[in-house]
Each structure stands twice: as structure tokens, then as C-alpha cells.
N, CA and C of each residue as an Amber inpcrd file, in Angstrom:
protein
   135
   6.2240000 -14.5560000  11.9420000   7.3230000 -13.5510000  11.0370000
   6.3660000 -13.2610000   9.9330000   6.2280000 -11.8670000   9.6080000
   5.5360000 -11.0470000   8.8710000   4.5810000 -11.4080000   7.8220000
   3.7300000 -11.2980000   7.1300000   3.0860000 -10.9490000   6.3330000
   3.7830000 -10.3240000   4.9290000   3.7020000 -10.6390000   3.6460000
   4.4370000  -9.7330000   2.8080000   3.0960000  -9.9800000   1.5310000
   3.1060000  -8.7880000   1.0080000   1.8820000  -9.0240000  -0.0420000
   2.4910000  -7.7650000  -1.3420000   2.3570000  -8.1210000  -2.3880000
   3.1400000  -7.2640000  -3.5250000   1.9810000  -6.9350000  -4.4150000
   2.1370000  -5.8640000  -4.6880000   1.1100000  -5.7820000  -6.1610000
   0.2270000  -4.1120000  -5.4530000  -0.0610000  -3.7230000  -6.2160000
  -1.1490000  -2.4810000  -6.4000000  -2.5360000  -2.8610000  -5.8720000
  -3.0940000  -3.8270000  -6.4360000  -4.5380000  -4.2360000  -5.9910000
  -4.1560000  -4.9150000  -4.8160000  -3.0260000  -5.9160000  -4.8530000
  -3.7030000  -6.8640000  -3.2030000  -3.6710000  -5.7220000  -1.8890000
  -2.3710000  -4.3940000  -2.4960000  -2.4370000  -3.9620000  -0.8950000
  -3.3310000  -3.0250000  -0.7260000  -4.1370000  -2.6450000  -1.9470000
  -5.3100000  -1.2630000  -1.8360000  -6.4320000  -2.0200000  -1.1820000
  -6.6370000  -3.9900000  -1.6750000  -8.0090000  -4.1250000  -0.7480000
  -6.9530000  -4.6900000   0.7660000  -6.0120000  -4.8480000   1.0950000
  -5.6260000  -4.8210000   2.7170000  -5.9520000  -3.4990000   3.0280000
  -5.8510000  -2.3790000   2.2830000  -5.8470000  -1.6140000   3.1620000
  -7.0500000  -1.1470000   3.4230000  -8.1220000  -1.8530000   2.6700000
  -9.7680000  -1.3110000   2.7740000 -10.3080000  -2.6970000   4.0950000
  -9.4420000  -3.5310000   4.0490000  -9.6650000  -4.7560000   5.2790000
  -9.2080000  -4.2350000   6.7210000  -9.7360000  -4.9410000   7.3640000
  -9.2250000  -4.4400000   9.0270000  -7.9250000  -5.3650000   9.0590000
  -7.0140000  -5.3000000   8.5240000  -5.5700000  -5.9520000   8.3480000
  -4.7740000  -4.6040000   9.1200000  -4.2570000  -4.8180000  10.5030000
  -3.5910000  -3.7540000  10.6870000  -2.1630000  -4.0310000   9.7980000
  -1.7830000  -2.5780000   8.7950000  -0.3480000  -2.7980000   7.6260000
   0.5930000  -1.8880000   8.4260000   1.7430000  -2.2900000   8.7250000
   2.9610000  -1.6470000   9.4510000   3.8270000  -0.9980000   8.6040000
   3.8510000  -1.5060000   7.2750000   4.4960000  -0.5720000   6.4510000
   4.8420000  -0.7190000   4.8220000   4.8620000  -0.0270000   4.3630000
   4.6980000  -0.5300000   3.1230000   5.7380000   1.1980000   2.3600000
   6.1280000  -0.0570000   1.1700000   7.3110000   0.2330000   0.7320000
   6.9690000   0.2190000  -0.0770000   7.7260000   1.2790000  -1.3980000
   7.5340000   1.9170000  -2.9240000   9.2520000   1.4870000  -3.5200000
   9.2270000   1.5450000  -4.5740000  10.3230000   1.9350000  -5.4590000
  10.6140000   2.9740000  -5.5310000  11.8370000   3.4410000  -5.5540000
  12.7050000   3.9820000  -5.2860000  12.0450000   5.4880000  -6.2800000
  11.5710000   6.5620000  -6.6620000  11.0280000   7.5320000  -7.6670000
   9.8060000   7.1240000  -7.7770000   8.6340000   6.4050000  -6.9860000
   7.4900000   6.1860000  -7.1540000   6.7060000   6.6950000  -6.8510000
   7.1100000   7.7070000  -5.5920000   5.9170000   7.9460000  -4.5830000
   4.9260000   9.2670000  -5.5990000   5.3820000   9.7540000  -6.4270000
   4.4780000  10.3670000  -7.0000000   3.5760000   9.6320000  -7.9210000
   4.1480000   8.3380000  -8.6420000   3.0820000   8.2880000  -9.7060000
   1.5320000   7.6930000  -9.2830000   1.1960000   8.3880000 -10.4170000
  -0.8210000   8.5920000 -10.2310000  -1.1460000   7.2740000  -9.8640000
  -0.8250000   6.3040000 -10.5160000  -1.1560000   4.4140000  -9.6060000
  -1.3650000   4.2370000  -8.2160000  -0.2270000   4.8160000  -7.6030000
   0.1570000   4.7360000  -6.4940000  -0.8930000   5.7870000  -5.5890000
  -1.6980000   6.9820000  -6.2480000  -2.1510000   7.8840000  -5.5460000
  -3.4870000   7.4980000  -4.2710000  -3.9500000   6.3720000  -4.6980000
  -5.1200000   5.7660000  -4.0880000  -4.4320000   5.2420000  -3.1360000
  -3.2760000   4.4770000  -2.9570000  -2.7720000   3.3650000  -2.1860000
  -2.2290000   4.5860000  -0.6590000  -1.2990000   5.5260000  -1.5740000
  -0.8840000   6.7810000  -0.1270000  -2.4890000   7.0560000   0.4930000
  -3.4140000   7.5850000  -0.3820000  -4.5320000   8.3490000   0.0450000
  -4.7930000   7.2770000   1.4840000  -5.3360000   5.9990000   1.1870000
  -5.7630000   5.1210000   2.0340000  -4.5280000   4.9110000   3.2660000
  -3.5590000   4.5760000   2.6000000  -2.1640000   4.6160000   4.1670000
  -2.9130000   5.3100000   4.8480000  -2.6780000   6.8640000   4.6690000
  -2.6640000   8.0880000   5.4190000  -4.1060000   8.0930000   6.2420000
  -5.0970000   6.9150000   6.0780000  -6.3190000   7.3250000   6.9180000
  -5.9990000   6.8500000   8.2340000
């Protein structure tokens, strides 16, 4: 069963860790939100 993580900071911490992230889901229209820029940047690495 997959683990689910909610919230900007927990997701960002997970991306900084060595855990593998398979998928990130964003609310519709939130991709351009400034608060999510760091998450998207880390996810692209």
C-alpha cells in the first residue's frame, strides 16, 4: 500500500530525503502558485 503525504512542508522534506517519490498531485490551478515553486523545482531534480 502506498504512503500518502499531505502539505507543502512535508512534501518538500520528503523530496529532500532519500525516499523515492512516484507522483505529486496538485490542486487544479495551483501549478503556478509561488508557494509551490520550490516543490516543483525539487521534484524536477
